[in-house]
Amino acid sequence: MPVKVSVIVPVYNPGIYIEDCISSLRRQSLPLEEYEAIFVDDGSTDGTPARLDRLAAEDPRVRVIHQENSGWSGKPRNVGIAAARGEFVMFVDNDDYLGDEALERMYAYGVANGADVVVGKMAGKNRSVPVELFRRSHPRATVENAPLIDSLTPHKMFRRAFLDEIGLRFPEGRRRLEDHVFVTEAYLRAANVSVLSDYVCYYHIRRDDASNAGFQRFDPVGYFGNLREALDVVERYTEPGPARDRLFRRWLRVEMVERLRAKRLLGLPDDYRRELFGEIHKVVVERFGPGVAAGLQPTQQVVASLTAADRYDDVVALAEWEAGVVPAAAPTSVEWEGDALRLGFTAEYASGGAPMTFPADAERTPLTDTPKNLEEAVAWIGTETVARFEQATADLLLRERASSAQYFQPVEFTRETVPLDGGERVRLVLRATATVDPAALPGDGVWDAVVRLKLGGWTKECRLGPAPRATRPEPYAGVRAGRAVLPYWTEPHGNLSLDVGVKGRRLGLGQVRRPDVSVSGARLRARIPLHAADGTPVRLRFTSAGRTLYTPGALTAGPQRPGTLLEATLPSGLPRGIWRVALCLDPEAAEPRFGGLPFALRAGRGGVLVVQVPRPGTAEKLLRRARRVLGAARTRVAPLIKRRR
């Protein structure tokens, strides 16, 4: 069977960090014979070459190519392209990994849409990845109708015939931004680019030792010399005008202006940031006309203007002011509504620990002259922020804590101008409500609520919180599509998170009290501290003296809220004894999970009575305590024994 995808992995001294990459390739849902993995070892000096040779010997999908060190990733990727047999090639770095269904989904999406390039949704673990690009899927994307230019890393799938047809290969040698040159040309020359955003295909990892090549401090002269090559590609395949300016703006914004802002600039040694500023100044003056900076956000425009004017000290002063500007998102409500969780919040920017204020009257005016000083720069930014308030947006993302996968949630918001100081100043506040359907989340785990606030010259993120303990809402866990979902506040910060698939004590079933439970004939009813849709099916388990019985049940929204009413028919002829009761919220699961309820049923001649769960006797309590003490003593003594030996 023809190979559909060749995965190309350039390798250089990854150590243990390559293991996640290898594991993810071996877990792919694409049939084994339909993909291959080509590891190109670029002269590694650790144990990786031997590790890869062993892997190739045991897995026929794996090929390993060893070569002398070339200095960077370009040549290994080109060698991989030459060796590839797949219809598509996919580039993966040796310290990153793929989602289990990445190859299958990306290949199918690319074929369905006739794509030369397929961009899969990315998640960044301790590093940034594009956000707006993956707001939704784009079956037919271009640099004009989608923010493709925000994603210039090579971690994409390319049709191999397309690369061969246009003769596209990576620049080689010890250099930077070879991926910008390659990906930019691919975007501009592809018949179609498809963006898949409903599944995390690629996990971009920052190592614990921060030794990724992209995080090492670079030589500004060489870096911006390589950057000019990417600009050359844009000039080669576009005409002068707004379209070219819009593409150039990406490099001005991301690679230049953002490096000169706030804490990112202030965290650098003065001699290095002066050198960095000098090289950026040269590129700005040489390559960018006025239309490039004019499309930036207000603060970015000011930084670009000061940079073009060679005003280093003023750029630093602006960075010091801007370092104190942070987003703030305050929760106002958390409540279940039908099958969804509704999250209310306000969002605005703060400075110096207090809400930012702006001039009440403002008209939008172009930045025609470079500001004379910091005060004039800040005043223009404030005026522009107010004038652009109708463009401000607030989003809520849920970010899975373990993997950093994130998904936009539907949000409705209004913009509110709050007068201050007799009406001369205002606060700019967005009031929003997000609707979260837990059934749409792709998996169990802890999901943190993150607010993304775009206002004036800033697009920043923060956690939803903190919520004061005295006033914050405490909703029950909910049940949706067989999964329990618990909204909760983190400690000690008081930010909102969702525990999806929660079980055990955190589910809150221990709050059920004896008066909440009744048995009438063979019918059991109990008020349960859960939110669920009417008719949600559940399963009950009854255990006594080694015997286990099961019966179906249902949760219904009774007349008293919050909470639901659990109803079930007891097993026929419940034998005499005390029966402990446990509840399963997903009766159709392959391995149902039960959580114990804090009551039991006593079956006897007189019928069935509800009783408290029997507590362990005094002797049993003493035995458990003795076991804990003995275990702790063993833990303390073990190291002493080892030292004596």
XYZ file of C-alpha atoms in Angstrom:
645
model
C 0.000 0.000 0.000
C 1.403 3.455 -0.867
C 2.787 5.514 2.008
C 0.504 8.455 2.755
C 2.718 10.438 5.118
C 6.451 10.573 5.749
C 7.290 12.137 9.109
C 10.701 13.810 9.025
C 12.463 14.405 12.350
C 15.789 16.277 12.409
C 17.731 15.064 15.443
C 20.580 16.579 17.417
C 21.386 15.584 21.013
C 17.794 15.491 22.314
C 18.554 13.067 25.148
C 15.427 11.858 26.922
C 13.289 14.543 25.254
C 13.025 12.454 22.084
C 11.056 9.734 23.869
C 7.722 11.584 23.774
C 8.261 12.197 20.063
C 8.946 8.514 19.416
C 5.986 7.380 21.496
C 3.588 9.716 19.720
C 4.716 8.461 16.322
C 4.153 4.860 17.358
C 0.654 5.667 18.683
C -0.656 7.195 15.456
C -4.150 6.103 14.400
C -3.132 6.014 10.730
C -2.683 2.355 9.702
C 0.874 1.124 10.228
C 1.613 0.597 6.547
C 0.425 4.078 5.579
C 3.121 6.183 7.241
C 6.828 6.143 7.933
C 9.142 8.016 10.294
C 12.507 9.238 9.009
C 14.927 10.347 11.734
C 17.855 12.319 10.326
C 20.607 12.312 12.956
C 22.657 15.468 12.433
C 25.848 14.279 14.119
C 24.482 13.714 17.633
C 27.144 13.081 20.271
C 24.879 11.677 22.999
C 23.285 8.225 23.076
C 20.627 9.127 20.507
C 22.209 7.483 17.407
C 22.270 4.074 19.101
C 18.754 4.617 20.455
C 17.449 5.336 16.954
C 19.242 2.351 15.439
C 17.605 0.065 17.993
C 14.245 1.634 17.194
C 14.688 1.074 13.451
C 15.663 -2.549 14.045
C 12.414 -3.262 15.879
C 9.985 -1.066 13.900
C 9.803 -1.390 10.089
C 8.159 2.052 9.810
C 11.301 3.736 11.098
C 14.339 4.694 9.045
C 17.433 6.410 10.404
C 19.913 8.473 8.404
C 23.193 9.498 10.070
C 25.193 12.465 8.807
C 27.874 14.873 9.984
C 26.666 17.885 11.907
C 25.407 20.609 9.578
C 24.793 23.282 12.181
C 21.014 23.664 11.990
C 17.797 21.897 10.978
C 17.620 22.875 7.307
C 19.888 20.189 5.833
C 18.437 17.296 7.896
C 14.942 18.246 6.741
C 16.093 18.383 3.102
C 17.744 14.979 3.448
C 14.466 13.678 4.854
C 12.488 15.072 1.916
C 14.835 13.324 -0.520
C 14.382 9.998 1.293
C 10.611 10.307 1.783
C 8.176 7.975 0.019
C 4.966 9.542 1.304
C 2.402 11.563 -0.602
C 2.824 14.193 2.138
C 5.760 15.029 4.374
C 5.282 16.173 7.975
C 8.039 17.947 9.897
C 8.350 17.267 13.633
C 11.102 18.522 15.940
C 12.809 15.933 18.108
C 11.607 17.446 21.392
C 7.955 17.903 20.320
C 5.220 15.344 19.739
C 1.996 14.715 17.819
C -1.576 14.109 18.871
C -2.490 10.457 18.436
C -4.789 11.131 15.462
C -2.729 13.941 13.920
C -1.484 12.195 10.790
C -4.812 10.570 9.987
C -6.814 13.773 10.451
C -4.376 16.095 8.685
C -3.949 13.767 5.711
C -7.716 13.285 5.279
C -8.334 17.027 5.589
C -5.605 17.843 3.068
C -6.885 15.319 0.521
C -10.516 16.416 0.965
C -9.586 20.042 0.271
C -6.881 19.555 -2.342
C -4.317 21.231 -0.096
C -0.626 21.617 -0.802
C -0.097 22.628 2.853
C -2.042 21.440 5.914
C -1.661 23.402 9.154
C -2.760 21.451 12.232
C -3.840 23.045 15.488
C -0.935 23.551 17.885
C -0.632 23.587 21.664
C 2.331 25.244 23.326
C 3.681 23.817 26.563
C 5.517 26.703 28.268
C 5.891 28.467 24.935
C 3.605 30.525 22.726
C 1.797 29.270 19.634
C -0.651 31.032 17.288
C -4.097 31.532 18.819
C -6.257 33.462 16.359
C -5.316 31.177 13.455
C -6.965 28.250 15.248
C -10.179 29.993 16.265
C -11.890 27.895 13.577
C -10.940 25.564 10.728
C -10.155 27.085 7.307
C -10.529 24.535 4.490
C -9.306 27.084 1.927
C -7.000 29.565 3.631
C -4.727 32.204 2.135
C -2.499 34.891 3.589
C -5.305 37.324 2.777
C -8.336 35.617 4.353
C -6.695 33.991 7.390
C -3.800 34.857 9.742
C -1.598 32.180 8.183
C 1.431 34.404 8.445
C 1.218 34.073 12.259
C 2.430 30.471 11.917
C 5.829 30.174 10.257
C 7.261 27.174 12.092
C 7.756 24.134 9.828
C 5.521 21.798 11.855
C 3.034 21.252 9.064
C 2.170 18.723 6.383
C 3.291 19.488 2.809
C 2.374 17.666 -0.388
C 5.696 16.240 -1.577
C 4.877 16.676 -5.285
C 4.222 20.381 -4.612
C 7.648 20.819 -2.997
C 9.333 19.045 -5.902
C 7.364 20.953 -8.532
C 8.421 24.370 -7.271
C 11.850 23.177 -6.094
C 11.248 24.307 -2.512
C 13.816 23.274 0.088
C 15.078 24.687 3.376
C 18.102 27.000 3.442
C 21.019 25.045 4.923
C 23.910 25.760 7.251
C 24.289 27.444 10.634
C 21.592 30.071 10.467
C 18.226 31.235 11.839
C 14.712 31.570 10.412
C 15.194 28.968 7.684
C 11.613 27.911 8.442
C 10.329 31.450 7.731
C 11.876 31.379 4.276
C 10.495 27.913 3.508
C 6.967 28.317 4.929
C 6.418 31.815 3.544
C 7.188 30.674 0.008
C 4.969 27.618 0.471
C 2.050 29.824 1.561
C 2.490 32.214 -1.344
C 2.843 29.522 -4.017
C 0.431 26.829 -2.806
C -2.781 26.160 -4.732
C -4.510 25.794 -1.369
C -3.655 25.809 2.335
C -5.996 24.079 4.820
C -6.062 24.855 8.552
C -7.433 22.140 10.851
C -8.491 23.591 14.210
C -10.822 21.073 15.865
C -8.077 18.724 17.079
C -4.650 19.417 18.599
C -2.237 17.910 16.105
C 1.085 19.289 17.301
C 2.467 19.845 20.810
C 5.241 22.438 20.773
C 7.377 21.921 23.873
C 9.777 24.066 25.809
C 12.167 21.717 27.550
C 12.504 21.771 31.319
C 16.171 22.676 30.822
C 15.188 25.463 28.344
C 17.786 24.126 25.903
C 15.592 24.220 22.786
C 17.569 25.806 19.963
C 14.939 28.499 19.468
C 15.295 29.732 23.062
C 19.029 30.397 22.917
C 20.118 34.041 22.750
C 20.964 34.862 19.162
C 23.454 37.106 17.410
C 21.353 40.108 16.268
C 23.469 40.751 13.160
C 23.083 37.203 11.866
C 19.443 36.883 12.951
C 18.207 39.980 11.184
C 20.373 39.202 8.199
C 18.456 35.913 7.890
C 15.175 37.745 8.496
C 15.835 39.895 5.436
C 15.792 36.689 3.362
C 12.186 36.043 4.428
C 11.312 39.600 3.406
C 12.979 38.903 0.055
C 10.566 35.999 -0.486
C 7.584 38.288 0.118
C 8.936 40.841 -2.346
C 9.562 38.129 -4.928
C 5.982 36.849 -4.930
C 3.900 39.960 -4.168
C 3.438 43.402 -5.655
C 4.063 46.623 -3.705
C 0.963 47.792 -1.869
C -1.364 46.933 1.036
C -1.045 43.153 0.625
C 2.753 43.263 0.884
C 2.581 45.751 3.760
C 0.238 43.413 5.633
C 2.715 40.533 5.278
C 5.717 42.662 6.209
C 3.779 43.793 9.272
C 4.080 40.291 10.709
C 7.891 40.533 10.936
C 7.800 44.126 12.171
C 5.289 43.182 14.871
C 6.543 39.778 16.020
C 10.287 39.807 15.388
C 11.002 43.469 16.074
C 8.424 45.564 17.952
C 7.434 42.796 20.389
C 11.095 42.253 21.283
C 11.300 45.914 22.317
C 8.280 45.962 24.621
C 7.803 45.777 28.381
C 9.425 42.978 30.374
C 10.702 41.179 27.301
C 13.065 44.077 26.598
C 13.772 45.008 30.209
C 14.889 41.469 31.047
C 17.870 41.733 28.675
C 21.320 43.129 29.595
C 21.681 46.723 28.464
C 24.576 46.064 26.074
C 22.684 43.234 24.338
C 19.426 45.154 24.023
C 21.295 48.130 22.569
C 22.780 45.840 19.922
C 19.343 44.296 19.313
C 17.750 47.730 18.969
C 20.443 48.853 16.549
C 19.892 45.932 14.174
C 16.104 46.313 14.326
C 16.449 50.023 13.562
C 18.432 49.194 10.419
C 15.801 46.779 9.083
C 12.918 49.159 9.853
C 14.593 52.022 8.003
C 15.810 49.893 5.079
C 12.780 47.734 4.342
C 9.513 49.132 5.675
C 7.478 51.963 4.238
C 4.956 53.966 6.316
C 2.073 51.652 5.390
C 3.616 48.755 7.325
C 3.627 50.370 10.779
C 0.336 52.191 10.164
C -1.593 48.934 10.498
C -0.185 48.102 13.927
C -2.007 48.572 17.218
C -1.376 51.911 19.020
C 1.406 50.875 21.392
C 3.125 48.927 18.618
C 2.942 51.986 16.346
C 4.662 54.109 18.983
C 7.459 51.559 19.464
C 7.942 51.301 15.696
C 8.019 55.090 15.328
C 10.560 55.535 18.137
C 12.668 52.731 16.650
C 12.683 54.287 13.191
C 13.744 57.582 14.785
C 16.613 55.781 16.599
C 15.281 56.812 20.053
C 16.585 53.950 22.180
C 16.173 55.655 25.558
C 12.541 56.497 24.837
C 11.838 52.893 23.778
C 13.213 51.725 27.142
C 11.152 54.335 29.018
C 7.989 53.223 27.214
C 8.818 49.588 28.051
C 9.136 50.499 31.729
C 5.684 52.145 31.667
C 4.072 49.331 29.721
C 5.517 46.621 31.985
C 2.887 47.564 34.559
C -0.078 47.114 32.195
C -1.855 43.804 32.843
C -5.312 42.368 32.098
C -7.757 41.689 34.922
C -10.802 39.411 34.682
C -13.249 39.267 37.584
C -15.865 36.476 37.703
C -19.440 37.632 38.346
C -21.421 34.396 38.040
C -20.961 30.656 37.560
C -24.159 28.695 37.088
C -25.599 25.739 35.225
C -28.206 26.473 32.589
C -29.581 23.438 30.774
C -26.683 21.377 29.430
C -24.203 24.239 29.647
C -22.248 26.153 32.250
C -22.618 29.927 32.032
C -19.621 31.977 33.189
C -20.065 35.706 33.722
C -17.076 38.032 34.050
C -15.783 41.546 33.554
C -12.470 42.315 31.869
C -10.321 45.452 31.705
C -6.689 46.510 31.922
C -4.959 47.556 35.116
C -1.783 49.493 35.795
C 0.046 49.803 39.071
C -2.502 47.554 40.760
C -5.488 49.769 39.863
C -7.864 49.853 36.870
C -6.462 51.866 33.955
C -8.190 55.115 33.167
C -8.366 56.989 29.874
C -9.441 60.421 28.646
C -13.229 60.655 28.292
C -13.231 62.496 24.969
C -11.123 61.045 22.211
C -10.966 61.077 18.446
C -8.863 58.749 16.383
C -5.864 60.547 14.877
C -3.017 59.055 12.790
C 0.456 58.981 14.318
C 2.031 61.311 11.771
C 4.964 62.443 13.939
C 7.101 60.569 16.422
C 6.060 61.493 20.014
C 8.383 64.039 21.578
C 8.581 62.250 24.951
C 7.072 59.488 27.062
C 4.172 61.636 28.272
C 3.112 62.466 24.719
C 3.430 58.808 23.695
C 1.276 57.609 26.600
C -1.312 60.314 25.946
C -1.649 59.315 22.272
C -1.956 55.639 23.216
C -4.714 56.485 25.704
C -6.632 58.579 23.193
C -6.370 55.887 20.513
C -7.481 53.219 22.973
C -10.687 55.102 23.731
C -11.286 55.884 20.057
C -10.919 52.161 19.203
C -13.028 50.894 22.098
C -15.705 49.613 19.709
C -13.089 47.158 18.409
C -12.291 45.742 21.861
C -13.052 42.043 22.361
C -13.078 39.547 25.223
C -12.695 35.793 24.703
C -12.742 32.858 27.041
C -10.508 29.872 26.353
C -10.424 26.608 28.251
C -6.845 25.355 28.503
C -6.160 21.765 29.527
C -3.585 21.913 32.268
C -1.551 18.814 31.388
C -1.283 19.276 27.608
C -1.920 23.047 27.161
C -4.535 22.268 24.487
C -6.973 25.178 24.357
C -10.359 25.886 22.802
C -12.378 29.066 22.344
C -15.789 29.112 24.035
C -18.812 31.072 22.732
C -18.882 34.521 24.362
C -21.353 37.384 24.363
C -20.130 40.740 25.649
C -20.961 44.412 25.924
C -18.593 47.360 26.173
C -19.107 49.794 29.016
C -17.516 53.215 29.560
C -17.439 53.989 33.309
C -17.103 57.744 34.069
C -14.584 58.900 36.700
C -13.229 62.204 38.042
C -16.317 64.191 37.217
C -16.496 62.686 33.748
C -13.005 63.705 32.600
C -11.601 60.150 32.804
C -13.170 56.755 32.105
C -12.600 53.074 32.684
C -13.106 50.768 29.699
C -14.812 47.581 30.869
C -16.116 44.574 28.927
C -18.943 42.588 30.523
C -19.101 39.074 29.138
C -20.886 35.759 29.463
C -19.332 32.576 28.136
C -21.251 29.368 27.454
C -19.343 26.149 28.112
C -20.715 22.822 26.919
C -18.614 20.179 28.712
C -19.635 17.570 26.134
C -17.653 19.531 23.513
C -14.387 19.255 25.453
C -12.234 16.503 23.924
C -11.205 14.725 27.103
C -11.117 14.422 30.869
C -8.717 16.517 32.897
C -8.428 19.907 34.531
C -9.297 22.833 32.277
C -8.281 26.341 33.354
C -10.473 29.282 32.365
C -8.367 31.917 30.554
C -9.615 35.331 29.434
C -8.075 36.894 26.329
C -8.613 40.658 26.257
C -7.971 42.742 23.159
C -8.143 46.469 23.850
C -6.249 49.325 22.254
C -2.637 48.309 21.816
C -2.765 45.191 23.961
C -3.835 41.599 23.464
C -3.095 39.761 26.683
C -4.342 36.766 28.628
C -5.028 36.135 32.298
C -6.756 33.533 34.433
C -10.416 34.092 35.276
C -10.128 35.249 38.879
C -9.349 35.770 41.620
C -12.781 35.436 43.224
C -13.068 36.511 46.895
C -13.949 33.544 49.053
C -16.799 35.368 50.786
C -18.696 36.224 47.606
C -17.739 33.666 44.998
C -20.395 31.259 43.713
C -19.985 27.585 44.543
C -21.958 25.608 41.938
C -22.499 21.879 42.194
C -20.774 19.468 39.886
C -22.756 18.742 36.745
C -23.279 15.639 34.638
C -23.025 15.931 30.859
C -22.632 13.079 28.367
C -21.799 10.680 31.179
C -19.000 12.844 32.571
C -19.037 14.704 35.868
C -17.808 18.288 35.602
C -16.852 20.258 38.713
C -16.342 24.035 38.517
C -13.999 24.971 41.363
C -11.729 27.759 42.596
C -8.005 27.081 42.815
C -6.125 27.503 46.051
C -4.656 29.842 47.071
C -5.235 32.100 44.043
C -9.004 31.695 43.630
C -9.028 31.237 39.840
C -11.743 29.260 38.066
C -11.036 25.773 36.704
C -13.163 22.846 35.539
C -12.378 19.292 36.595
C -13.860 17.128 33.829
C -14.303 13.470 34.705
C -14.020 14.245 38.411
C -14.724 11.400 40.800
C -14.389 10.507 44.453
C -14.873 13.007 47.246
C -14.477 16.041 44.999
C -17.714 15.088 43.271
C -19.575 16.187 46.391
C -21.748 13.107 46.868
C -20.815 13.137 50.534
C -23.156 16.108 50.983
C -26.199 13.813 50.744
C -27.941 13.675 54.144
C -30.236 11.084 55.675
C -33.370 13.302 55.335
C -32.600 13.628 51.584
C -33.169 9.878 51.057
C -36.381 7.864 51.168
C -37.609 4.396 50.248
C -41.254 3.796 49.415
C -41.995 0.195 48.576
C -39.365 -0.757 46.013
C -38.724 2.853 44.976
C -35.579 4.698 46.101
C -35.410 8.496 45.950
C -32.510 10.740 46.966
C -31.718 14.418 46.572
C -28.244 14.516 44.930
C -25.948 17.606 44.820
C -25.435 17.392 41.048
C -26.753 19.313 38.075
C -28.116 17.082 35.313
C -30.653 17.167 32.508
C -33.987 15.447 33.082
C -33.804 11.730 32.466
C -30.021 11.424 32.737
C -29.425 7.646 33.054
C -27.303 6.339 35.929
C -26.599 2.965 37.522
C -26.664 1.954 41.176
C -24.595 -0.729 42.841
C -25.572 -2.415 46.089
C -23.004 -4.455 48.042
C -23.390 -6.524 51.205
C -21.329 -9.359 52.663
C -19.575 -10.122 49.385
C -22.718 -9.916 47.253
C -23.230 -7.247 44.554
C -26.468 -6.238 42.844
C -27.121 -3.584 40.192
C -30.130 -1.585 39.067
C -30.660 1.277 36.580
C -31.753 4.726 37.722
C -32.245 8.259 36.476
C -31.606 11.833 37.553
C -34.439 14.323 37.185
C -34.693 18.018 37.930
C -37.147 18.070 40.825
C -39.114 21.039 42.160
C -36.281 22.010 44.498
C -33.107 23.346 42.961
C -30.132 23.235 42.888
C -29.476 19.523 42.673
C -31.368 16.654 41.097
C -33.565 13.820 42.236
C -32.145 10.307 41.949
C -34.836 7.709 41.365
C -34.409 3.956 41.012
C -36.265 0.698 41.590
C -34.522 -1.510 44.124
C -33.349 -4.953 43.004
C -36.119 -7.475 43.303
C -36.190 -9.270 46.640
C -33.303 -7.418 48.258
C -31.903 -9.985 50.741
C -31.605 -9.201 54.437
C -28.561 -7.211 55.459
C -27.010 -3.794 55.250
C -26.369 -2.745 51.672
C -23.900 0.002 50.768
C -24.924 2.114 47.789
C -22.699 3.491 45.009
C -23.582 5.594 41.967
C -22.248 5.402 38.394
C -22.843 8.468 36.215
C -21.828 6.780 32.949
C -23.605 3.429 32.818
C -22.619 2.853 29.169
C -18.881 3.112 29.830
C -16.716 0.100 29.041
C -15.364 0.260 32.613
C -18.055 1.956 34.733
C -16.786 3.924 37.731
C -18.841 4.026 40.911
C -18.760 6.583 43.689
C -19.987 5.655 47.148
C -23.026 7.432 48.618
C -23.059 8.310 52.353
C -26.006 6.127 53.253
C -26.914 2.447 53.283
C -30.068 0.371 53.113
C -31.050 -2.099 55.839
C -33.228 -4.831 54.383
C -35.237 -6.961 56.771
C -38.640 -8.423 57.503
C -40.164 -5.010 58.013
C -38.958 -3.747 54.617
C -36.068 -1.478 53.652
C -34.846 1.353 55.863
C -32.323 4.105 55.102
C -29.410 4.127 57.562
C -26.068 5.851 57.855
C -23.066 4.077 56.377
C -21.637 1.923 59.188
C -18.518 3.496 60.584
C -15.470 1.399 61.456
C -15.409 0.117 65.019
C -12.923 1.204 67.680
C -10.650 -1.784 67.096
C -10.593 -1.175 63.360
C -9.773 2.501 63.885
C -6.856 1.616 66.198
C -5.545 -0.897 63.670
C -5.632 1.678 60.852
C -3.863 4.251 63.039
C -1.165 1.718 63.970
C -0.590 0.931 60.312
C -0.149 4.640 59.484
C 2.333 5.143 62.340
C 4.296 2.035 61.363
C 4.423 3.153 57.722
C 5.733 6.596 58.707
C 8.379 5.028 60.949
C 9.591 2.793 58.127
C 9.888 5.837 55.864
C 12.114 7.603 58.421
C 14.280 4.601 59.242
C 14.972 3.400 55.687
C 17.429 6.218 54.769
C 19.370 5.633 58.042
C 19.774 1.932 57.237
C 21.056 2.771 53.763
C 23.634 5.219 55.168
C 24.922 2.665 57.693
C 25.417 0.140 54.902
